[in-house]
PDB file of C-alpha atoms in Angstrom:
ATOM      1  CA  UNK A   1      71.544  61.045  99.743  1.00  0.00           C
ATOM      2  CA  UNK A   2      74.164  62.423  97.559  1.00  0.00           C
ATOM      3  CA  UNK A   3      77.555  62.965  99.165  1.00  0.00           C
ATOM      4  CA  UNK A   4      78.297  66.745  99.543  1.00  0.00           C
ATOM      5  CA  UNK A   5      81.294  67.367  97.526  1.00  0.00           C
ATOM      6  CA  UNK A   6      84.851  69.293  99.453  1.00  0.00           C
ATOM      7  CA  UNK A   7      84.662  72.987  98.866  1.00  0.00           C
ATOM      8  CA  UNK A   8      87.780  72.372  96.698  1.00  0.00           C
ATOM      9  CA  UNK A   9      85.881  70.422  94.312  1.00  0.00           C
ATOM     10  CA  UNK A  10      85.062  72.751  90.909  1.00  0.00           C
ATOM     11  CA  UNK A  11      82.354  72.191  89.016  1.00  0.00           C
ATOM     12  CA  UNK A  12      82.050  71.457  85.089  1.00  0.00           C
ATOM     13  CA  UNK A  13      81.592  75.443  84.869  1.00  0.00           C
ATOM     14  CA  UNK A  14      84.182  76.568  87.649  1.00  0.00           C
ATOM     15  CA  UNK A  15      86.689  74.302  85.727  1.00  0.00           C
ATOM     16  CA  UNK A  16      86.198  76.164  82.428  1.00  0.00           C
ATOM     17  CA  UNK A  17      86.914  79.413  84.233  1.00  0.00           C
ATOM     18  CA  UNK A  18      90.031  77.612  85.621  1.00  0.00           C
ATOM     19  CA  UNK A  19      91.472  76.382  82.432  1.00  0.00           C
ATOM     20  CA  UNK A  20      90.291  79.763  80.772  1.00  0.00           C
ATOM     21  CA  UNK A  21      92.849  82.020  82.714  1.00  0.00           C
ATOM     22  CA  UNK A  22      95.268  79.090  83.351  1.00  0.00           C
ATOM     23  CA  UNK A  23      95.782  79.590  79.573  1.00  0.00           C
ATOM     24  CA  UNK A  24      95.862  83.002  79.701  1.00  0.00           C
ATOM     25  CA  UNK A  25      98.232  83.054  82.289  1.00  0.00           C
ATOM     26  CA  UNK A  26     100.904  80.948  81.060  1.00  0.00           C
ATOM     27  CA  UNK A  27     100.787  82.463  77.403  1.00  0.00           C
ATOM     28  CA  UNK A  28      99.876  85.915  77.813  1.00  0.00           C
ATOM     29  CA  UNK A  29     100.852  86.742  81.248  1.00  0.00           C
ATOM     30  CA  UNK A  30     104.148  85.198  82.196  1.00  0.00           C
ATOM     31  CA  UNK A  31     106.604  86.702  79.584  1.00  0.00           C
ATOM     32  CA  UNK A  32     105.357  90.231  80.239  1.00  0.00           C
ATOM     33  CA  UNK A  33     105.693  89.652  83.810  1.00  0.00           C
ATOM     34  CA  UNK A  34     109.459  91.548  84.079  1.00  0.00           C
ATOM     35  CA  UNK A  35     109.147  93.995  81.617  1.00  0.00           C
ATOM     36  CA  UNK A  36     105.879  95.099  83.543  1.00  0.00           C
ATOM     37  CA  UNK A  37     107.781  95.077  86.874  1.00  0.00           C
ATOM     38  CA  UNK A  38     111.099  97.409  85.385  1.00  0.00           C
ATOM     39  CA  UNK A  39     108.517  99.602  83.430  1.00  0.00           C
ATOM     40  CA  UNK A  40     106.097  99.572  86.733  1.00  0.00           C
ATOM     41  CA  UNK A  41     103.098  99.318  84.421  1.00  0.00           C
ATOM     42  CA  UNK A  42     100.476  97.053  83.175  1.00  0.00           C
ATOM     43  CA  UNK A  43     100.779  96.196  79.532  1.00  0.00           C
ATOM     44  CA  UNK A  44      98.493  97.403  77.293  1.00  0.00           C
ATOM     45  CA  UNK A  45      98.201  93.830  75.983  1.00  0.00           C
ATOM     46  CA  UNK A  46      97.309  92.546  79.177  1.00  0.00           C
ATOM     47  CA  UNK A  47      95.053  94.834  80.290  1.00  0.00           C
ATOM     48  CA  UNK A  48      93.152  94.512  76.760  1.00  0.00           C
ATOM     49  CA  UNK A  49      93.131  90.432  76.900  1.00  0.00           C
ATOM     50  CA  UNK A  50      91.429  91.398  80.973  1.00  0.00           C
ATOM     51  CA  UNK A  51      88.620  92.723  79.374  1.00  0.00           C
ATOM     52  CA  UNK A  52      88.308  90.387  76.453  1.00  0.00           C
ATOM     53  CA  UNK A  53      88.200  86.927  78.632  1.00  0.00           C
ATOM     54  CA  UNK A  54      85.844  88.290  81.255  1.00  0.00           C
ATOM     55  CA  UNK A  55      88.203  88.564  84.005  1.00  0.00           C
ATOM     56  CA  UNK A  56      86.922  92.308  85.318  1.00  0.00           C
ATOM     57  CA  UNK A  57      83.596  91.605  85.229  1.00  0.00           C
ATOM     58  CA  UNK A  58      82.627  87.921  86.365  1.00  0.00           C
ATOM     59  CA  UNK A  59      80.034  88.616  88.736  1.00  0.00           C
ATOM     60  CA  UNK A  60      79.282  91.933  86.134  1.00  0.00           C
ATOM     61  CA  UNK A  61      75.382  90.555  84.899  1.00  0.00           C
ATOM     62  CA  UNK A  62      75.388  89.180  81.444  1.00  0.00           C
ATOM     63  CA  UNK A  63      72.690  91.762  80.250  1.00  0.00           C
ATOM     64  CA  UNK A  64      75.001  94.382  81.463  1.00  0.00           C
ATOM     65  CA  UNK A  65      77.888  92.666  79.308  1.00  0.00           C
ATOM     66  CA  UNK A  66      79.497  90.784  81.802  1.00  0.00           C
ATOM     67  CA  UNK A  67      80.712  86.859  82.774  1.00  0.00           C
ATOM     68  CA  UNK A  68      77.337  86.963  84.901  1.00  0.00           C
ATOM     69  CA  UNK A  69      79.279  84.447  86.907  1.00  0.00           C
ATOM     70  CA  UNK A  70      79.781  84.649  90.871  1.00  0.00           C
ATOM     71  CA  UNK A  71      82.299  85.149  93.660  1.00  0.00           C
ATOM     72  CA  UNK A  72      83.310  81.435  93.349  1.00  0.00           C
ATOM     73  CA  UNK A  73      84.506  82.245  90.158  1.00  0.00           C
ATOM     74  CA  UNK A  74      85.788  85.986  90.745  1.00  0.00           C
ATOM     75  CA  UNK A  75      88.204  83.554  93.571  1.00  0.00           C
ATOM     76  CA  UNK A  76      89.037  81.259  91.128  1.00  0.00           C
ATOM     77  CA  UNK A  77      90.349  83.924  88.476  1.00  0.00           C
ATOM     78  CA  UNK A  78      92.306  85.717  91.064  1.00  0.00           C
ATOM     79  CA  UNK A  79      94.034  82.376  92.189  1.00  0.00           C
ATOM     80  CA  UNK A  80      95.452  81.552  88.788  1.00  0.00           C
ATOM     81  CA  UNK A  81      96.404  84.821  87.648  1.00  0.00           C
ATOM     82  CA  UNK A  82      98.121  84.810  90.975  1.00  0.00           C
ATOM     83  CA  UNK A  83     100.254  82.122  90.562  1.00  0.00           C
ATOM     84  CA  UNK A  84     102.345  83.880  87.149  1.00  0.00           C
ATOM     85  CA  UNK A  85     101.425  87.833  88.767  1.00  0.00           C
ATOM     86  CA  UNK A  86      99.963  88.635  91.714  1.00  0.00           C
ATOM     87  CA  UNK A  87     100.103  92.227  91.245  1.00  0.00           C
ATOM     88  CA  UNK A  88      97.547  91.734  87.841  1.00  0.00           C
ATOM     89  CA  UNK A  89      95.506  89.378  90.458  1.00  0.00           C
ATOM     90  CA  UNK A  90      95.173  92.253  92.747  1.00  0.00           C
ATOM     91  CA  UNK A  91      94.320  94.413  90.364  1.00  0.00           C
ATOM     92  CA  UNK A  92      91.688  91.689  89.107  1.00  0.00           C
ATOM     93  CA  UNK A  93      90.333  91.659  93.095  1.00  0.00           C
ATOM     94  CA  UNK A  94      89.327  95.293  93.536  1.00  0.00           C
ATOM     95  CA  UNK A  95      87.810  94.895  90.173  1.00  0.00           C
ATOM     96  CA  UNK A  96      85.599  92.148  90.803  1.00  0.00           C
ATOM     97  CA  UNK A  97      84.935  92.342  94.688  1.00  0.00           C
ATOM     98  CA  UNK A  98      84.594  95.736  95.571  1.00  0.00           C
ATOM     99  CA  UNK A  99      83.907  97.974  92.555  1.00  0.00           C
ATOM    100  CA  UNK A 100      81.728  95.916  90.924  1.00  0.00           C
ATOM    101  CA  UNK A 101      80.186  94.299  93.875  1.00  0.00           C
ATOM    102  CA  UNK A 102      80.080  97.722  95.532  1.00  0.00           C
ATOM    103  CA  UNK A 103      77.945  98.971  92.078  1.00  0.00           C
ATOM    104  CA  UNK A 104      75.575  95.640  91.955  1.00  0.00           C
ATOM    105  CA  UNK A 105      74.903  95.642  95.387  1.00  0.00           C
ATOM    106  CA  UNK A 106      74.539  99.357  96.539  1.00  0.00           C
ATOM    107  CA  UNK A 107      73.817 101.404  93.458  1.00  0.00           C
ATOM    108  CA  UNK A 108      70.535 102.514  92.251  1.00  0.00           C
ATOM    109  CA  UNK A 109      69.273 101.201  88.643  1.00  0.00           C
ATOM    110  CA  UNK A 110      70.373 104.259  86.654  1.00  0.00           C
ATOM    111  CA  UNK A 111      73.854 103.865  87.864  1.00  0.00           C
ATOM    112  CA  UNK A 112      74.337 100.712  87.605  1.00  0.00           C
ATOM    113  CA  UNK A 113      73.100 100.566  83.643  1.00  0.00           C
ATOM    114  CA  UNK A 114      75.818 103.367  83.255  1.00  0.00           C
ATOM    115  CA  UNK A 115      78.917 101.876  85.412  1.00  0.00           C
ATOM    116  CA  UNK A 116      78.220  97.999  85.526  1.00  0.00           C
ATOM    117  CA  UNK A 117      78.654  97.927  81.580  1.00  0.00           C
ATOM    118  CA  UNK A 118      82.090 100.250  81.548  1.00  0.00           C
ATOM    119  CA  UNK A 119      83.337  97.938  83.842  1.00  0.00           C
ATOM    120  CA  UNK A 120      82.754  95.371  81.653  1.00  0.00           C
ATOM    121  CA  UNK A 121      84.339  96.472  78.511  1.00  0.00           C
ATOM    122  CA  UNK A 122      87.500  98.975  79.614  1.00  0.00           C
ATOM    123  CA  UNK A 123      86.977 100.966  82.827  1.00  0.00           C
ATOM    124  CA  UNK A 124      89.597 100.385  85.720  1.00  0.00           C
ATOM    125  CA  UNK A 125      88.076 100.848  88.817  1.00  0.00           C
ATOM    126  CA  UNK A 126      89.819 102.249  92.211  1.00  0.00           C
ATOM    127  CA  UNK A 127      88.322 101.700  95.800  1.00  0.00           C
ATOM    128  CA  UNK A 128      89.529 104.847  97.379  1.00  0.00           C
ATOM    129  CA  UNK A 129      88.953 104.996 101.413  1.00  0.00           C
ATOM    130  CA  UNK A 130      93.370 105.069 103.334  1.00  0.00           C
ATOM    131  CA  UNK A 131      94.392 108.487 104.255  1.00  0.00           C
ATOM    132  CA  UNK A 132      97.924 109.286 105.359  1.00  0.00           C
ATOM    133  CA  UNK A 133      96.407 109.655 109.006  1.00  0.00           C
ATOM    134  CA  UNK A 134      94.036 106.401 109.057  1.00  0.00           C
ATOM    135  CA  UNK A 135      95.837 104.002 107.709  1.00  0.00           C
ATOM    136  CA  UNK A 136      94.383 101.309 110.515  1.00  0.00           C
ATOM    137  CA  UNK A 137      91.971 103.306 111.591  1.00  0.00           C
ATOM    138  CA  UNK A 138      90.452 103.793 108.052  1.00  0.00           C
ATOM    139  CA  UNK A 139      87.347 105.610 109.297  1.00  0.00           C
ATOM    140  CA  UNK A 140      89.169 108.481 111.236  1.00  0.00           C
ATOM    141  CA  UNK A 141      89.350 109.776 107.616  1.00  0.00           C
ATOM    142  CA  UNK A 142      89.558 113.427 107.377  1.00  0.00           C
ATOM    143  CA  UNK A 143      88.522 113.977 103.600  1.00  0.00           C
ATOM    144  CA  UNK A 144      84.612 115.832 103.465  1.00  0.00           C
ATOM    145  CA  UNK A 145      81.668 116.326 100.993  1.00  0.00           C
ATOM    146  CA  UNK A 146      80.169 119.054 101.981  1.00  0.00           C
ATOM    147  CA  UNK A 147      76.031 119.443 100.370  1.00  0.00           C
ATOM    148  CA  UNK A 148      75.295 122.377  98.719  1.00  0.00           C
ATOM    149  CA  UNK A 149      72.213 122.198  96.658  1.00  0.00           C
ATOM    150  CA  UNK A 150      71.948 119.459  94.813  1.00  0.00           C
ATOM    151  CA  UNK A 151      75.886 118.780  94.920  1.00  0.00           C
ATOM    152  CA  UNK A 152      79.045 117.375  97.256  1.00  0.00           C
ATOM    153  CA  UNK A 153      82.058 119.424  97.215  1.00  0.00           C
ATOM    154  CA  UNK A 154      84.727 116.552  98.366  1.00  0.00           C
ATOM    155  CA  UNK A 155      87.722 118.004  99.767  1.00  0.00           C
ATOM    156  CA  UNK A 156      91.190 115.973 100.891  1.00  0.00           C
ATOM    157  CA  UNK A 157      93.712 113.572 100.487  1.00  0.00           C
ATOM    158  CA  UNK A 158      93.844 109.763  99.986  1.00  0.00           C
ATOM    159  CA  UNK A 159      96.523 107.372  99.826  1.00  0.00           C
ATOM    160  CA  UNK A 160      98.055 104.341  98.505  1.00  0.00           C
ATOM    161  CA  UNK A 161      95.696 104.006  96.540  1.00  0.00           C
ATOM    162  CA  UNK A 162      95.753 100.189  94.471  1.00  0.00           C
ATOM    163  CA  UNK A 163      95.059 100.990  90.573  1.00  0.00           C
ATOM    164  CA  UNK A 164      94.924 104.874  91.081  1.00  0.00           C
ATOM    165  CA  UNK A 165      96.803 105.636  87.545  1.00  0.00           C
ATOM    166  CA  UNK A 166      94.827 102.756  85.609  1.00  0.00           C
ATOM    167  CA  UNK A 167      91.446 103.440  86.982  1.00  0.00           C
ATOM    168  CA  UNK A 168      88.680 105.641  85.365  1.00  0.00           C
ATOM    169  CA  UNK A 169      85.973 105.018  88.108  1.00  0.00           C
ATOM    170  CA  UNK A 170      86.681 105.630  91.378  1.00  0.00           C
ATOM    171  CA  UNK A 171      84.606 104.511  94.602  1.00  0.00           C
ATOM    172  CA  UNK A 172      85.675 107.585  96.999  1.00  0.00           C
ATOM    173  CA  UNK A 173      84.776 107.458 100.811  1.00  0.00           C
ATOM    174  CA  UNK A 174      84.399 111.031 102.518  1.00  0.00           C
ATOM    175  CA  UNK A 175      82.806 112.310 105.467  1.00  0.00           C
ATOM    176  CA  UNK A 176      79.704 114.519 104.703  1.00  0.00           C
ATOM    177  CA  UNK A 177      78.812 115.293 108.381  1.00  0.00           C
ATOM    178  CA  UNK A 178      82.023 114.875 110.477  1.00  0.00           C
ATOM    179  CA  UNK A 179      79.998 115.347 113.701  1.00  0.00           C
ATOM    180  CA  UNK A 180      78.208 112.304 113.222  1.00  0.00           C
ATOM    181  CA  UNK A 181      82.141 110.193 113.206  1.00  0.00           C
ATOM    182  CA  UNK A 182      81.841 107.396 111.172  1.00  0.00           C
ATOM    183  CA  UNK A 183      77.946 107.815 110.616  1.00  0.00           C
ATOM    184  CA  UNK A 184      78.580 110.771 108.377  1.00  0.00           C
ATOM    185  CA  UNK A 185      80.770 108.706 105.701  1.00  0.00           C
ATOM    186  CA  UNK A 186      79.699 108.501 102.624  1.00  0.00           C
ATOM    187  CA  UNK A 187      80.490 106.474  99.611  1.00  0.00           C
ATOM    188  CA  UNK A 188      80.450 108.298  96.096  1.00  0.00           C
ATOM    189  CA  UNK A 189      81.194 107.238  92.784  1.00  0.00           C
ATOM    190  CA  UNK A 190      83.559 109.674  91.151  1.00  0.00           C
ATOM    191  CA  UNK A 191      84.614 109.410  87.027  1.00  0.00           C
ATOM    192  CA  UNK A 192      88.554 110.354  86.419  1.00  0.00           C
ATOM    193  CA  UNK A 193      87.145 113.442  84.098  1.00  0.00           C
ATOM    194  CA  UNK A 194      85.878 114.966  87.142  1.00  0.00           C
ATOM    195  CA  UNK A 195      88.270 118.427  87.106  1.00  0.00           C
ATOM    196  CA  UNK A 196      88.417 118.149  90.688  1.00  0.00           C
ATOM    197  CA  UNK A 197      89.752 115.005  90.745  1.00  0.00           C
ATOM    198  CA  UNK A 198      94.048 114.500  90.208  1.00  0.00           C
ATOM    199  CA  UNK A 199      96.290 111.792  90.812  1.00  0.00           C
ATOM    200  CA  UNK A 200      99.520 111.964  92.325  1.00  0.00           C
ATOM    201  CA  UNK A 201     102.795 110.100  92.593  1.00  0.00           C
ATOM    202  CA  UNK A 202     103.053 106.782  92.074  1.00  0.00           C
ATOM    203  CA  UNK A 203     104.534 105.325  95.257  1.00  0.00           C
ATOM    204  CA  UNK A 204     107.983 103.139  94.635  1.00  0.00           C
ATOM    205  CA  UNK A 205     107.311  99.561  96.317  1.00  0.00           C
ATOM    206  CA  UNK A 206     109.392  96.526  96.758  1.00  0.00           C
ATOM    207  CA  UNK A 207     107.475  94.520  93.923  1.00  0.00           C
ATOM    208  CA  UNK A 208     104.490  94.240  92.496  1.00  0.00           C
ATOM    209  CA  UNK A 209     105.090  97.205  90.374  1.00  0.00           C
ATOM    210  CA  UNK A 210     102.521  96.098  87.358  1.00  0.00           C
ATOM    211  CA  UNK A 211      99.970  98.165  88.914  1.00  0.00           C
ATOM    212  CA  UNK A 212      99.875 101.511  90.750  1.00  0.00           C
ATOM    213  CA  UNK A 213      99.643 102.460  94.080  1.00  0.00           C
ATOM    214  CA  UNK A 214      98.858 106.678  94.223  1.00  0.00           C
ATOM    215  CA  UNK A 215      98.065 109.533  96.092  1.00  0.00           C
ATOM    216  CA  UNK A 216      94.526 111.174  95.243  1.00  0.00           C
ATOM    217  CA  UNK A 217      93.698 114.314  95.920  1.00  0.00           C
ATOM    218  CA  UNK A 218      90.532 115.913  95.867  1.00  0.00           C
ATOM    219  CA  UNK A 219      90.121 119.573  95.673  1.00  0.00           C
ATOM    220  CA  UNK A 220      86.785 121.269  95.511  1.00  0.00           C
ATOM    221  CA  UNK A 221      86.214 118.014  93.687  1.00  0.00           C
ATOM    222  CA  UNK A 222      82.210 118.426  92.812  1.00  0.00           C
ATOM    223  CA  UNK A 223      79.595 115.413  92.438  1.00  0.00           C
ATOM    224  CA  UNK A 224      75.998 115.533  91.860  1.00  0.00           C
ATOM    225  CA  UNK A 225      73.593 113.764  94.689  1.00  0.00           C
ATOM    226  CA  UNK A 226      73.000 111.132  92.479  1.00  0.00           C
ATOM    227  CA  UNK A 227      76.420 109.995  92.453  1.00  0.00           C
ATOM    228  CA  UNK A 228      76.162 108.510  96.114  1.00  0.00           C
ATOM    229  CA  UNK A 229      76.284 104.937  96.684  1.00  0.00           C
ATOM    230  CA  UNK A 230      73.126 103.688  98.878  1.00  0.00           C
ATOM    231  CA  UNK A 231      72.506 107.305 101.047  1.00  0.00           C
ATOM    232  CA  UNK A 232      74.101 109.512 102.901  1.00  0.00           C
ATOM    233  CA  UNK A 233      75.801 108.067 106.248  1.00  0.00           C
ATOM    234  CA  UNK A 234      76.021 104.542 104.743  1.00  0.00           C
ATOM    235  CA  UNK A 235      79.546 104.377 103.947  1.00  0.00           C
ATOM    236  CA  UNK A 236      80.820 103.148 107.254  1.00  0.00           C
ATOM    237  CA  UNK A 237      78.360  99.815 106.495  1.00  0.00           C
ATOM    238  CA  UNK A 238      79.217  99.490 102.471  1.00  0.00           C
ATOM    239  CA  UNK A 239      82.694  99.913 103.311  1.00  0.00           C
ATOM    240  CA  UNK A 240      82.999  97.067 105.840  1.00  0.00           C
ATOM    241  CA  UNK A 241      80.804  95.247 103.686  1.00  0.00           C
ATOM    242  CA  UNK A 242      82.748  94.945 100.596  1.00  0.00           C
ATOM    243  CA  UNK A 243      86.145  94.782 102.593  1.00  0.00           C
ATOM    244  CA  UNK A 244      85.165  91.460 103.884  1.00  0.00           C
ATOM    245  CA  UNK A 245      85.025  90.046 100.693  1.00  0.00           C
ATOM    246  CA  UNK A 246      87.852  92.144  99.061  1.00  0.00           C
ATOM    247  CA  UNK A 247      90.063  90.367 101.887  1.00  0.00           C
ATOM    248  CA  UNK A 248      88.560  86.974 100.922  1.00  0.00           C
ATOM    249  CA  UNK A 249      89.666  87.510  97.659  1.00  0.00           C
ATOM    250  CA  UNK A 250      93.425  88.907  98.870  1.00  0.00           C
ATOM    251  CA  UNK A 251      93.760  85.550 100.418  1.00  0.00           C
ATOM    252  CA  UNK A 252      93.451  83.454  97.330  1.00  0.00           C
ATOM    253  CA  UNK A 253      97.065  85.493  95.986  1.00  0.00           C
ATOM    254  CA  UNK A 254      98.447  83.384  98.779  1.00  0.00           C
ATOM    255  CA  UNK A 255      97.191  79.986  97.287  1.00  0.00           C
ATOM    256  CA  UNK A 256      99.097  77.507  95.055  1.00  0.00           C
TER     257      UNK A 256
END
């Protein structure tokens, strides 16, 4: 019986992916690393050589134009960009564990042919669910979607919110039947066009100033039916759902 290899031990593939943004790392990422921190802003250069190795849409499925690779390697990217940036390896987590996973795993097909491949190529996506009053208590959120017709009029604030100012798509969690509590959230999928949509000030932080935290405010902010993630009332569930392997991902910053 063949010995079953340490959890640390990478494959011929998961090696590749290592070396891969190893190399980008040390020769595109390092020297930015303090202009990007006084100018508290991702370089365009960096955020263009994201997209072109892959790195915001590994577990993105190859037909869709992504790595078609999986969380193992989504880890493994955000370890080594971590070790030059971790504020670009952050950014590289929401990507890859909760945007994208949140649009494979809980979108229908039409969505996911229209989002999966944007977040491929260019689109910055935001996960959008801490609210000045529910911080810890994320789900005592107080922004709503209320239904008329065939459309959710969100209302409210959010905040801190991690790639706000790069993002384009934005995973929004609102309440569409506050009597229910935290069986009425709901988990939409809101484009930065959206008129209803605006970001606000960037928040001033200690470090990791390469990527944005904002306030978002939505105000009569208007989204078809079809813009919902899974159905109505399942936000509580996707939310917890793609946290737990957001914070898997968060922990792999910490590793050297």
């Amino acid at each position: 019986e063949t010995p079953r290899l340490a959890a640390t031990h990478l494959d011929e593939g998961e090696a590749q992916v290592q070396h891969s943004v190893q190399q980008f790392a040390d020769t595109e990422l390092l020297s930015l690393i303090d202009e990007m921190e006084q100018s508290q802003s991702i370089h365009k250069k960096v955020l263009e050589g994201l997209f072109e190795n892959g790195f915001m849409g590994i577990e993105v499925p190859s037909h869709f134009g992504g790595a078609g690779l999986s969380f193992v390697e989504s880890c493994i990217v955000i370890k080594e960009l971590a070790r030059v940036d971790p504020a670009i390896a952050g950014m590289v987590d929401i990507q890859n564990t909760l945007i994208v996973t949140a649009i494979r795993k809980f979108a229908n097909t039409e969505m996911q042919s229209r989002i999966l491949p944007k977040l491929a190529k260019d689109a910055v996506g935001s996960f959008c669910l801490s609210e000045s009053g529910s911080g810890s208590d994320a789900f005592a959120m107080k922004t709503t979607a209320e239904k008329i017709g065939e459309e959710y009029v969100i209302n409210g604030e959010k905040c801190w919110i991690s790639n706000a100012a790069e993002a384009s798509i934005f995973l929004v969690f609102a309440n569409a039947n506050p009597s229910l509590g935290h069986r009425g959230i709901t988990a939409f999928i809101v484009e930065r066009e959206n008129p209803g949509l605006k970001i606000g000030k960037r928040e001033r932080k200690l470090g990791l100033n390469a990527v944005s935290n904002c306030q978002l405010f939505l105000e009569q902010c208007k989204v078809h039916k079809s813009q919902i993630l899974g159905s109505e009332g399942q936000g509580y569930k996707i939310a917890i759902s793609l946290l737990n392997e957001g914070r898997i991902g968060i922990a792999f910053l910490e590793i050297r």
